[in-house]
Tab-separated table of N, CA and C in Angstrom:
chain	number	residue	atom	x	y	z
O	1	GLN	N	19.470	22.677	-36.651
O	1	GLN	CA	18.996	23.084	-37.731
O	1	GLN	C	18.576	24.586	-37.104
O	2	VAL	N	18.384	25.057	-38.363
O	2	VAL	CA	18.151	26.818	-38.174
O	2	VAL	C	16.650	26.695	-38.057
O	3	GLN	N	16.103	27.680	-37.303
O	3	GLN	CA	14.684	27.767	-37.044
O	3	GLN	C	14.395	29.056	-37.322
O	4	LEU	N	13.493	29.370	-37.884
O	4	LEU	CA	12.938	30.792	-37.672
O	4	LEU	C	11.472	31.022	-37.359
O	5	VAL	N	11.027	31.751	-36.498
O	5	VAL	CA	9.779	31.995	-35.788
O	5	VAL	C	9.507	33.267	-36.137
O	6	GLU	N	8.576	33.632	-36.523
O	6	GLU	CA	7.695	34.905	-36.973
O	6	GLU	C	6.664	35.347	-35.695
O	7	SER	N	6.570	36.349	-35.409
O	7	SER	CA	5.266	36.792	-34.576
O	7	SER	C	4.816	38.062	-34.647
O	8	GLY	N	3.867	38.574	-34.368
O	8	GLY	CA	3.698	40.256	-34.475
O	8	GLY	C	2.536	40.495	-35.207
O	9	GLY	N	2.132	39.229	-36.217
O	9	GLY	CA	1.095	39.010	-36.868
O	9	GLY	C	-0.327	39.817	-36.108
O	10	GLY	N	-1.377	40.041	-36.850
O	10	GLY	CA	-2.546	40.350	-36.528
O	10	GLY	C	-3.750	41.348	-37.391
O	11	SER	N	-4.947	41.584	-36.936
O	11	SER	CA	-5.826	42.311	-37.801
O	11	SER	C	-5.903	43.944	-37.329
O	12	VAL	N	-5.471	44.657	-38.091
O	12	VAL	CA	-5.872	46.025	-37.866
O	12	VAL	C	-6.514	46.741	-39.029
O	13	GLN	N	-6.839	48.075	-38.701
O	13	GLN	CA	-7.710	48.641	-39.856
O	13	GLN	C	-6.703	49.267	-40.650
O	14	ALA	N	-7.361	49.789	-41.767
O	14	ALA	CA	-6.498	50.568	-42.575
O	14	ALA	C	-5.949	52.045	-41.941
O	15	GLY	N	-4.599	52.088	-42.348
O	15	GLY	CA	-3.944	53.455	-41.273
O	15	GLY	C	-3.095	53.030	-40.310
O	16	GLY	N	-3.534	51.553	-40.064
O	16	GLY	CA	-2.457	51.180	-38.417
O	16	GLY	C	-1.432	50.725	-39.018
O	17	SER	N	-0.753	50.442	-37.877
O	17	SER	CA	0.981	49.706	-37.964
O	17	SER	C	0.817	48.337	-37.102
O	18	LEU	N	1.641	47.604	-37.682
O	18	LEU	CA	2.005	46.404	-36.978
O	18	LEU	C	3.622	46.101	-37.055
O	19	ARG	N	4.187	45.628	-35.903
O	19	ARG	CA	5.518	45.296	-35.957
O	19	ARG	C	5.914	43.782	-35.920
O	20	LEU	N	6.112	43.188	-36.888
O	20	LEU	CA	6.496	41.558	-37.187
O	20	LEU	C	7.895	41.306	-36.486
O	21	SER	N	8.120	40.319	-36.033
O	21	SER	CA	9.227	39.985	-35.549
O	21	SER	C	9.589	38.634	-35.879
O	22	CYS	N	10.972	38.393	-36.108
O	22	CYS	CA	11.444	36.941	-36.699
O	22	CYS	C	12.787	36.535	-35.483
O	23	ASP	N	12.751	35.613	-35.159
O	23	ASP	CA	13.648	35.028	-34.604
O	23	ASP	C	14.549	33.938	-34.763
O	24	ILE	N	15.889	33.992	-35.154
O	24	ILE	CA	16.605	33.063	-35.497
O	24	ILE	C	17.288	32.220	-34.684
O	25	SER	N	17.228	30.940	-34.674
O	25	SER	CA	17.837	30.156	-33.391
O	25	SER	C	18.353	28.968	-34.567
O	26	GLY	N	19.253	27.929	-33.386
O	26	GLY	CA	19.680	26.900	-34.185
O	26	GLY	C	21.076	26.324	-34.507
O	27	ASP	N	21.526	27.539	-35.143
O	27	ASP	CA	23.256	27.645	-35.765
O	27	ASP	C	23.875	27.299	-34.417
O	28	THR	N	24.657	26.162	-34.781
O	28	THR	CA	25.451	25.590	-33.682
O	28	THR	C	26.474	26.575	-33.398
O	29	SER	N	27.101	27.604	-34.488
O	29	SER	CA	28.137	28.275	-34.004
O	29	SER	C	27.728	29.483	-33.654
O	30	THR	N	26.367	29.517	-33.495
O	30	THR	CA	25.444	30.899	-32.795
O	30	THR	C	25.995	32.336	-33.393
O	31	ASP	N	26.460	32.217	-34.377
O	31	ASP	CA	26.965	33.450	-34.882
O	31	ASP	C	26.033	33.826	-36.002
O	32	TYR	N	25.017	34.214	-35.502
O	32	TYR	CA	23.802	34.878	-36.417
O	32	TYR	C	24.368	36.055	-37.168
O	33	SER	N	25.545	36.967	-36.830
O	33	SER	CA	25.923	37.566	-37.820
O	33	SER	C	26.066	37.394	-39.108
O	34	MET	N	26.206	36.346	-39.453
O	34	MET	CA	26.556	35.581	-40.909
O	34	MET	C	25.222	35.596	-41.680
O	35	TYR	N	24.162	35.658	-40.993
O	35	TYR	CA	23.067	35.494	-41.648
O	35	TYR	C	22.444	36.973	-42.374
O	36	SER	N	22.247	36.637	-43.703
O	36	SER	CA	21.217	37.687	-44.322
O	36	SER	C	19.831	37.393	-44.421
O	37	MET	N	18.921	38.387	-44.012
O	37	MET	CA	17.479	37.970	-44.075
O	37	MET	C	16.482	38.621	-44.990
O	38	GLY	N	15.393	37.973	-44.968
O	38	GLY	CA	14.528	38.588	-45.636
O	38	GLY	C	12.881	38.861	-45.150
O	39	TRP	N	11.900	39.677	-45.657
O	39	TRP	CA	10.350	39.307	-45.335
O	39	TRP	C	9.742	39.183	-46.654
O	40	PHE	N	9.205	38.288	-46.711
O	40	PHE	CA	8.124	38.199	-47.922
O	40	PHE	C	6.719	37.807	-47.531
O	41	ARG	N	5.801	37.818	-48.490
O	41	ARG	CA	4.491	37.770	-48.358
O	41	ARG	C	3.902	37.016	-49.214
O	42	GLN	N	2.668	36.404	-48.704
O	42	GLN	CA	1.776	35.565	-49.748
O	42	GLN	C	0.432	36.002	-49.573
O	43	ALA	N	-0.333	36.357	-50.519
O	43	ALA	CA	-1.540	36.618	-50.619
O	43	ALA	C	-2.667	35.177	-51.111
O	44	PRO	N	-3.565	35.143	-50.765
O	44	PRO	CA	-4.587	34.095	-51.445
O	44	PRO	C	-4.265	34.358	-52.808
O	45	GLY	N	-4.041	33.111	-53.632
O	45	GLY	CA	-3.914	33.155	-55.241
O	45	GLY	C	-2.917	34.047	-55.655
O	46	LYS	N	-2.063	34.463	-54.811
O	46	LYS	CA	-0.922	35.137	-55.560
O	46	LYS	C	0.308	34.561	-55.373
O	47	GLU	N	1.398	35.313	-56.001
O	47	GLU	CA	2.545	34.498	-55.649
O	47	GLU	C	3.499	35.024	-54.605
O	48	ARG	N	4.172	34.805	-54.279
O	48	ARG	CA	5.141	35.170	-52.957
O	48	ARG	C	5.940	36.187	-53.311
O	49	GLU	N	6.132	37.174	-52.714
O	49	GLU	CA	6.689	38.508	-53.271
O	49	GLU	C	7.698	38.733	-52.027
O	50	GLY	N	8.781	39.386	-52.202
O	50	GLY	CA	9.688	40.019	-51.531
O	50	GLY	C	9.218	41.223	-50.831
O	51	VAL	N	9.311	41.634	-49.676
O	51	VAL	CA	8.835	42.856	-49.060
O	51	VAL	C	10.195	43.669	-48.686
O	52	ALA	N	10.863	43.161	-48.146
O	52	ALA	CA	12.018	43.907	-47.506
O	52	ALA	C	13.322	42.597	-47.437
O	53	ALA	N	14.607	43.167	-47.415
O	53	ALA	CA	15.444	42.571	-47.218
O	53	ALA	C	16.761	42.877	-46.403
O	54	MET	N	17.267	42.451	-45.515
O	54	MET	CA	18.848	43.034	-45.030
O	54	MET	C	20.093	42.216	-45.185
O	55	ASP	N	21.054	42.692	-45.675
O	55	ASP	CA	22.125	41.848	-45.684
O	55	ASP	C	23.102	41.541	-44.444
O	56	ARG	N	23.865	40.959	-44.261
O	56	ARG	CA	24.385	40.443	-43.122
O	56	ARG	C	25.093	41.596	-42.257
O	57	PHE	N	25.593	42.870	-43.315
O	57	PHE	CA	25.800	44.022	-42.449
O	57	PHE	C	25.156	44.858	-42.456
O	58	GLY	N	24.043	44.708	-42.696
O	58	GLY	CA	22.730	45.794	-42.268
O	58	GLY	C	22.234	46.756	-43.379
O	59	GLY	N	22.765	46.332	-44.302
O	59	GLY	CA	21.941	47.144	-45.711
O	59	GLY	C	20.695	46.691	-46.108
O	60	THR	N	20.006	47.298	-46.522
O	60	THR	CA	18.486	47.056	-46.589
O	60	THR	C	17.874	47.614	-47.858
O	61	ILE	N	16.844	46.907	-48.523
O	61	ILE	CA	16.019	47.279	-49.627
O	61	ILE	C	14.866	46.855	-49.098
O	62	VAL	N	13.756	47.626	-49.919
O	62	VAL	CA	12.353	47.606	-49.874
O	62	VAL	C	11.494	47.343	-51.175
O	63	ALA	N	10.589	46.578	-50.817
O	63	ALA	CA	9.959	46.566	-52.552
O	63	ALA	C	9.556	48.064	-52.598
O	64	ASP	N	9.288	48.330	-54.018
O	64	ASP	CA	8.422	49.690	-54.390
O	64	ASP	C	6.984	49.904	-53.502
O	65	SER	N	6.213	48.759	-53.583
O	65	SER	CA	4.887	48.528	-52.911
O	65	SER	C	4.991	49.468	-51.620
O	66	VAL	N	5.969	48.914	-50.843
O	66	VAL	CA	6.115	49.048	-49.441
O	66	VAL	C	6.902	49.991	-48.613
O	67	LYS	N	7.402	50.777	-49.943
O	67	LYS	CA	8.672	51.937	-49.594
O	67	LYS	C	7.943	53.304	-48.940
O	68	GLY	N	8.607	53.557	-48.007
O	68	GLY	CA	8.264	54.798	-47.119
O	68	GLY	C	7.042	54.320	-45.974
O	69	ARG	N	6.624	52.908	-46.277
O	69	ARG	CA	5.590	52.574	-45.018
O	69	ARG	C	6.559	51.557	-44.110
O	70	PHE	N	7.192	50.477	-44.926
O	70	PHE	CA	7.764	49.210	-44.166
O	70	PHE	C	9.340	50.059	-43.916
O	71	THR	N	9.700	49.297	-42.707
O	71	THR	CA	10.890	49.267	-42.213
O	71	THR	C	11.712	48.033	-41.848
O	72	MET	N	12.759	47.786	-42.278
O	72	MET	CA	13.446	46.545	-41.556
O	72	MET	C	14.442	46.789	-40.683
O	73	SER	N	14.554	46.355	-39.537
O	73	SER	CA	15.724	46.436	-38.530
O	73	SER	C	16.423	44.941	-37.938
O	74	LYS	N	17.471	44.931	-37.363
O	74	LYS	CA	17.729	43.686	-36.601
O	74	LYS	C	18.254	44.361	-35.258
O	75	ASP	N	18.009	43.618	-34.301
O	75	ASP	CA	18.923	43.391	-33.033
O	75	ASP	C	19.809	42.229	-33.058
O	76	ASN	N	20.896	42.338	-33.254
O	76	ASN	CA	21.931	41.191	-32.920
O	76	ASN	C	22.084	40.763	-31.571
O	77	ALA	N	21.677	41.473	-30.691
O	77	ALA	CA	21.786	40.830	-29.301
O	77	ALA	C	20.526	39.613	-29.014
O	78	GLU	N	19.645	40.204	-29.688
O	78	GLU	CA	18.382	38.973	-29.421
O	78	GLU	C	18.020	38.253	-30.949
O	79	ASN	N	19.007	38.548	-32.005
O	79	ASN	CA	18.974	37.580	-32.687
O	79	ASN	C	17.592	37.408	-33.570
O	80	THR	N	17.295	38.946	-33.712
O	80	THR	CA	15.897	39.052	-33.896
O	80	THR	C	15.897	39.980	-35.508
O	81	VAL	N	14.870	39.809	-36.073
O	81	VAL	CA	14.909	40.888	-37.329
O	81	VAL	C	13.464	41.310	-37.098
O	82	TYR	N	13.020	42.349	-37.712
O	82	TYR	CA	11.822	43.085	-37.569
O	82	TYR	C	11.351	44.012	-38.667
O	83	LEU	N	10.043	44.200	-39.023
O	83	LEU	CA	9.399	44.601	-39.924
O	83	LEU	C	8.326	45.411	-39.601
O	84	GLN	N	8.893	46.788	-39.336
O	84	GLN	CA	7.567	47.882	-38.700
O	84	GLN	C	6.797	48.035	-40.228
O	85	MET	N	5.399	48.086	-39.947
O	85	MET	CA	4.566	48.085	-41.133
O	85	MET	C	3.802	49.293	-40.677
O	86	ASN	N	3.965	50.328	-41.414
O	86	ASN	CA	3.095	51.609	-41.083
O	86	ASN	C	2.077	52.006	-42.175
O	87	SER	N	1.037	52.798	-41.957
O	87	SER	CA	0.360	52.947	-42.968
O	87	SER	C	-0.442	52.180	-43.711
O	88	LEU	N	-0.766	50.794	-43.002
O	88	LEU	CA	-1.373	49.457	-43.694
O	88	LEU	C	-2.472	50.080	-44.427
O	89	VAL	N	-2.547	49.075	-45.722
O	89	VAL	CA	-3.629	49.135	-46.495
O	89	VAL	C	-3.987	47.791	-46.610
O	90	PRO	N	-5.238	47.628	-47.010
O	90	PRO	CA	-6.178	46.186	-47.371
O	90	PRO	C	-5.152	45.175	-47.980
O	91	GLU	N	-4.488	46.236	-49.059
O	91	GLU	CA	-3.594	45.444	-50.149
O	91	GLU	C	-2.573	44.574	-49.412
O	92	ASP	N	-2.187	44.895	-48.171
O	92	ASP	CA	-0.950	44.482	-47.489
O	92	ASP	C	-1.349	43.024	-46.815
O	93	THR	N	-2.446	42.752	-46.801
O	93	THR	CA	-2.955	41.377	-46.222
O	93	THR	C	-2.525	40.190	-46.664
O	94	ALA	N	-1.645	39.426	-45.980
O	94	ALA	CA	-0.953	38.252	-46.641
O	94	ALA	C	-0.409	37.539	-45.285
O	95	MET	N	0.046	36.217	-45.885
O	95	MET	CA	0.664	35.948	-44.749
O	95	MET	C	2.480	36.149	-44.931
O	96	TYR	N	3.111	36.756	-43.895
O	96	TYR	CA	4.272	37.420	-44.281
O	96	TYR	C	4.935	35.930	-43.309
O	97	TYR	N	6.226	36.159	-44.275
O	97	TYR	CA	7.483	34.818	-43.958
O	97	TYR	C	8.848	35.637	-43.939
O	98	CYS	N	9.551	35.204	-42.880
O	98	CYS	CA	10.742	35.568	-42.731
O	98	CYS	C	11.466	34.454	-43.151
O	99	ALA	N	12.858	34.952	-43.944
O	99	ALA	CA	13.409	33.818	-44.495
O	99	ALA	C	15.056	34.152	-44.230
O	100	ALA	N	16.049	33.367	-44.604
O	100	ALA	CA	17.187	33.694	-44.070
O	100	ALA	C	18.574	32.580	-44.738
O	101	ILE	N	19.579	33.226	-45.180
O	101	ILE	CA	20.911	32.405	-45.598
O	101	ILE	C	21.945	32.799	-44.965
O	102	ARG	N	22.532	31.930	-44.810
O	102	ARG	CA	24.043	32.010	-44.222
O	102	ARG	C	25.152	32.607	-45.053
O	103	ALA	N	24.896	33.781	-45.767
O	103	ALA	CA	25.903	34.340	-46.727
O	103	ALA	C	25.318	36.119	-46.901
O	104	TRP	N	26.110	36.281	-47.573
O	104	TRP	CA	25.769	37.611	-47.660
O	104	TRP	C	24.631	37.909	-49.110
O	105	ALA	N	23.539	38.471	-48.763
O	105	ALA	CA	22.700	38.342	-49.735
O	105	ALA	C	21.634	39.818	-49.402
O	106	ARG	N	21.395	40.459	-50.679
O	106	ARG	CA	20.253	41.403	-50.387
O	106	ARG	C	19.888	41.832	-51.673
O	107	THR	N	18.666	40.717	-51.410
O	107	THR	CA	17.531	40.243	-52.362
O	107	THR	C	16.187	39.928	-51.871
O	108	LEU	N	15.195	40.590	-53.070
O	108	LEU	CA	13.949	40.299	-52.837
O	108	LEU	C	13.586	38.921	-53.653
O	109	SER	N	14.303	38.089	-54.252
O	109	SER	CA	14.146	36.789	-54.832
O	109	SER	C	13.815	35.686	-53.589
O	110	SER	N	13.040	35.032	-53.467
O	110	SER	CA	12.925	34.187	-52.772
O	110	SER	C	13.816	32.729	-52.823
O	111	LYS	N	14.461	32.652	-53.961
O	111	LYS	CA	15.011	31.509	-54.533
O	111	LYS	C	16.447	31.672	-53.805
O	112	VAL	N	16.960	32.677	-53.286
O	112	VAL	CA	18.264	32.635	-52.405
O	112	VAL	C	18.309	32.082	-51.387
O	113	TYR	N	16.779	32.139	-50.487
O	113	TYR	CA	17.281	31.945	-49.087
O	113	TYR	C	16.773	30.463	-48.760
O	114	ASP	N	17.656	29.909	-48.034
O	114	ASP	CA	17.427	28.300	-47.601
O	114	ASP	C	16.711	28.319	-46.245
O	115	TYR	N	16.403	29.217	-45.643
O	115	TYR	CA	15.620	28.961	-44.299
O	115	TYR	C	14.534	29.505	-44.211
O	116	TRP	N	13.194	29.239	-44.253
O	116	TRP	CA	11.807	29.746	-43.870
O	116	TRP	C	11.010	29.570	-42.414
O	117	GLY	N	10.493	30.841	-41.970
O	117	GLY	CA	9.757	30.535	-41.105
O	117	GLY	C	8.323	29.958	-41.481
O	118	GLN	N	7.461	29.643	-40.424
O	118	GLN	CA	5.751	29.541	-40.589
O	118	GLN	C	5.038	30.462	-41.010
O	119	GLY	N	5.540	31.494	-40.739
O	119	GLY	CA	4.550	32.897	-41.188
O	119	GLY	C	3.603	33.291	-40.065
O	120	THR	N	3.248	34.611	-40.558
O	120	THR	CA	2.499	34.882	-39.396
O	120	THR	C	1.294	35.960	-40.506
O	121	GLN	N	-0.076	35.805	-39.861
O	121	GLN	CA	-1.111	36.357	-41.038
O	121	GLN	C	-1.275	37.710	-40.676
O	122	VAL	N	-1.319	38.842	-41.481
O	122	VAL	CA	-1.402	39.911	-41.243
O	122	VAL	C	-2.824	40.315	-42.089
O	123	THR	N	-3.987	40.914	-41.483
O	123	THR	CA	-5.190	41.247	-42.080
O	123	THR	C	-5.521	42.809	-41.775
O	124	VAL	N	-5.767	43.349	-43.039
O	124	VAL	CA	-6.155	44.592	-42.915
O	124	VAL	C	-7.596	45.072	-43.234
O	125	SER	N	-8.212	45.622	-42.499
O	125	SER	CA	-9.426	45.763	-43.079
O	125	SER	C	-9.785	47.416	-43.585
O	126	SER	N	-10.640	47.648	-44.383
O	126	SER	CA	-10.866	49.075	-44.717
O	126	SER	C	-12.138	49.543	-44.048
């Protein structure tokens, strides 16, 4: 069973930075290069929204709301993806989730992804 575990959330002041990590495990083939990944967030009372995505070849997209501030990257050796978040604003406060699909995908649509982590909370104070 594929598992995703997020970490790195916390509380910061506006203008600060955080780096989220997502570790993927449990694929019996251990070939995690087959996976495309995404970062999503959900604030209380709001719908889940895509923040950034990376296809299995490393191509990335980010949402307009975080462009220039958030960057997604991958460490193949560690089977980990990251979301570097800079210049945080209170509107970035949300639960952040990592998602994966064992196929090529580069999309911010949550419907595409098969596997989800439990989330890590990010709180930005003004």
